[in-house]
Amino acid sequence: MSDKRCRIRPRGAGPFLVVDLYNALLGAFGPQEWWPADGPFEVMVGAILTQNTAWTNVEPAVAALKEKGLLTPRALAGAPLAEIETAIRSSGYYRQKAGRLRELSAWLLSEWGGDLRLTFQEPTLRLRTKLLAINGIGPETADSILLYAAGKPVFVIDAYTVRILGRVGLTEHTDYGCLQRLFERNLPLDIDIYREYHALLVLLGKDFCRRRPEKSNCCACPVGSRCETGLLAAV
DNA sequence: GGCCAGGTCAAAG
DNA sequence: CTTTGACATGGC
């Protein structure tokens, strides 16, 4: 995808700045300190379990896995599918996700003996490509793993991000790569900022955009509607 | 009871 | 190449 097609839309006096939104969100909500997990492998597991699923449904699933001692690549790779399914049932799509978790674990085991330190020594792009090759790991899951588990400077795009950018008039593009480059071009190369920014966008999407007078997709409704608020208006 | 959630993949059109 | 359906539970 050429950069030309990723151009952001001018708004008012000039292009709206990605960093302005970050500062506004950080000022309004404070640091979120994502990802809520106990160690990198738990981040990876959570990244799969939370696919199109509320985090409140993921928590019991992670707890059950932990209870059964299944939160290591070796244990998960060797566990019966039925046992994994039972443990993660609350997270929804549990049959799909059980298979995905086990496939991911088997891969980590065979490539690096389950040692994530070794896994994360892999060059970022190379690791990203390998993650994407696993069935059930798409761009958002791969990048969440890279950013929050591996500590690589990769910006995560999710459905909230797409809606919010459209809502604030920054861009109407929805293409993952376009939006990712938009953030990465306009931010300092800083893992903590990437982590914090994505967390804040999710918070805005959940708590803020849900308080809406209209129906769904508040973040996509027209500027000037009743959805307009102090926070977004200030940006 | 309906709508939605921190997506992804495969099958159609 | 773009659109659509399947996957599934739990909270509001």
PDB file of N, CA and C in Angstrom, chain A residues 5 36 43 61 63 89 116 125 127 139 143 156 166 186 193 205 210 219-220 234:
ATOM      1  N   ARG A   5      -1.852   6.723  -0.413  1.00  0.00           N
ATOM      2  CA  ARG A   5      -3.208   6.334  -0.042  1.00  0.00           C
ATOM      3  C   ARG A   5      -3.418   6.372   1.464  1.00  0.00           C
ATOM      4  N   PRO A  36      -2.295  -6.095  31.271  1.00  0.00           N
ATOM      5  CA  PRO A  36      -2.565  -6.745  32.549  1.00  0.00           C
ATOM      6  C   PRO A  36      -2.293  -8.241  32.478  1.00  0.00           C
ATOM      7  N   VAL A  43       0.738 -12.970  28.463  1.00  0.00           N
ATOM      8  CA  VAL A  43       0.334 -11.935  27.503  1.00  0.00           C
ATOM      9  C   VAL A  43      -0.077 -12.580  26.185  1.00  0.00           C
ATOM     10  N   ALA A  61     -10.794 -17.340  32.242  1.00  0.00           N
ATOM     11  CA  ALA A  61     -10.120 -18.340  31.408  1.00  0.00           C
ATOM     12  C   ALA A  61      -8.634 -18.410  31.742  1.00  0.00           C
ATOM     13  N   ALA A  63      -7.293 -17.455  34.515  1.00  0.00           N
ATOM     14  CA  ALA A  63      -7.189 -17.971  35.887  1.00  0.00           C
ATOM     15  C   ALA A  63      -7.293 -19.491  35.906  1.00  0.00           C
ATOM     16  N   ARG A  89     -13.454 -21.831  28.424  1.00  0.00           N
ATOM     17  CA  ARG A  89     -14.797 -21.740  27.856  1.00  0.00           C
ATOM     18  C   ARG A  89     -15.396 -20.334  27.965  1.00  0.00           C
ATOM     19  N   LEU A 116      11.152 -18.108  25.905  1.00  0.00           N
ATOM     20  CA  LEU A 116      10.716 -16.886  25.228  1.00  0.00           C
ATOM     21  C   LEU A 116      11.846 -15.871  25.057  1.00  0.00           C
ATOM     22  N   LEU A 125      10.722  -8.003  12.544  1.00  0.00           N
ATOM     23  CA  LEU A 125       9.908  -8.269  11.360  1.00  0.00           C
ATOM     24  C   LEU A 125       9.838  -9.755  11.036  1.00  0.00           C
ATOM     25  N   LEU A 127      10.085 -12.169  13.223  1.00  0.00           N
ATOM     26  CA  LEU A 127       9.194 -12.792  14.198  1.00  0.00           C
ATOM     27  C   LEU A 127       7.736 -12.498  13.874  1.00  0.00           C
ATOM     28  N   PRO A 139      -2.892  -9.729  12.364  1.00  0.00           N
ATOM     29  CA  PRO A 139      -2.036  -8.565  12.628  1.00  0.00           C
ATOM     30  C   PRO A 139      -2.161  -8.005  14.046  1.00  0.00           C
ATOM     31  N   ASP A 143       0.878  -8.178  16.692  1.00  0.00           N
ATOM     32  CA  ASP A 143       1.491  -6.940  17.164  1.00  0.00           C
ATOM     33  C   ASP A 143       1.323  -6.749  18.664  1.00  0.00           C
ATOM     34  N   VAL A 156      -0.002  -1.167  17.819  1.00  0.00           N
ATOM     35  CA  VAL A 156      -1.138  -2.077  17.664  1.00  0.00           C
ATOM     36  C   VAL A 156      -2.380  -1.307  17.212  1.00  0.00           C
ATOM     37  N   GLY A 166     -11.428   7.937  12.789  1.00  0.00           N
ATOM     38  CA  GLY A 166     -12.455   8.467  11.904  1.00  0.00           C
ATOM     39  C   GLY A 166     -13.280   9.525  12.607  1.00  0.00           C
ATOM     40  N   ASN A 186       4.504   9.222  13.360  1.00  0.00           N
ATOM     41  CA  ASN A 186       4.251  10.464  14.093  1.00  0.00           C
ATOM     42  C   ASN A 186       4.552  10.391  15.581  1.00  0.00           C
ATOM     43  N   ILE A 193       5.437   4.544  25.102  1.00  0.00           N
ATOM     44  CA  ILE A 193       4.408   5.379  24.483  1.00  0.00           C
ATOM     45  C   ILE A 193       3.472   4.525  23.629  1.00  0.00           C
ATOM     46  N   GLY A 205     -12.391   3.899  23.747  1.00  0.00           N
ATOM     47  CA  GLY A 205     -13.382   3.143  22.994  1.00  0.00           C
ATOM     48  C   GLY A 205     -14.408   2.497  23.907  1.00  0.00           C
ATOM     49  N   ARG A 210     -18.815   4.565  24.770  1.00  0.00           N
ATOM     50  CA  ARG A 210     -20.031   3.853  25.117  1.00  0.00           C
ATOM     51  C   ARG A 210     -21.065   4.792  25.720  1.00  0.00           C
ATOM     52  N   CYS A 219     -17.904   6.611  17.944  1.00  0.00           N
ATOM     53  CA  CYS A 219     -16.691   7.239  17.449  1.00  0.00           C
ATOM     54  C   CYS A 219     -16.747   7.504  15.960  1.00  0.00           C
ATOM     55  N   ALA A 220     -17.716   6.951  15.288  1.00  0.00           N
ATOM     56  CA  ALA A 220     -17.804   7.155  13.849  1.00  0.00           C
ATOM     57  C   ALA A 220     -18.903   8.145  13.491  1.00  0.00           C
ATOM     58  N   ALA A 234     -11.462  19.244  22.287  1.00  0.00           N
ATOM     59  CA  ALA A 234     -10.225  19.943  22.626  1.00  0.00           C
ATOM     60  C   ALA A 234      -9.066  19.511  21.742  1.00  0.00           C
TER      61      ALA A 234
END
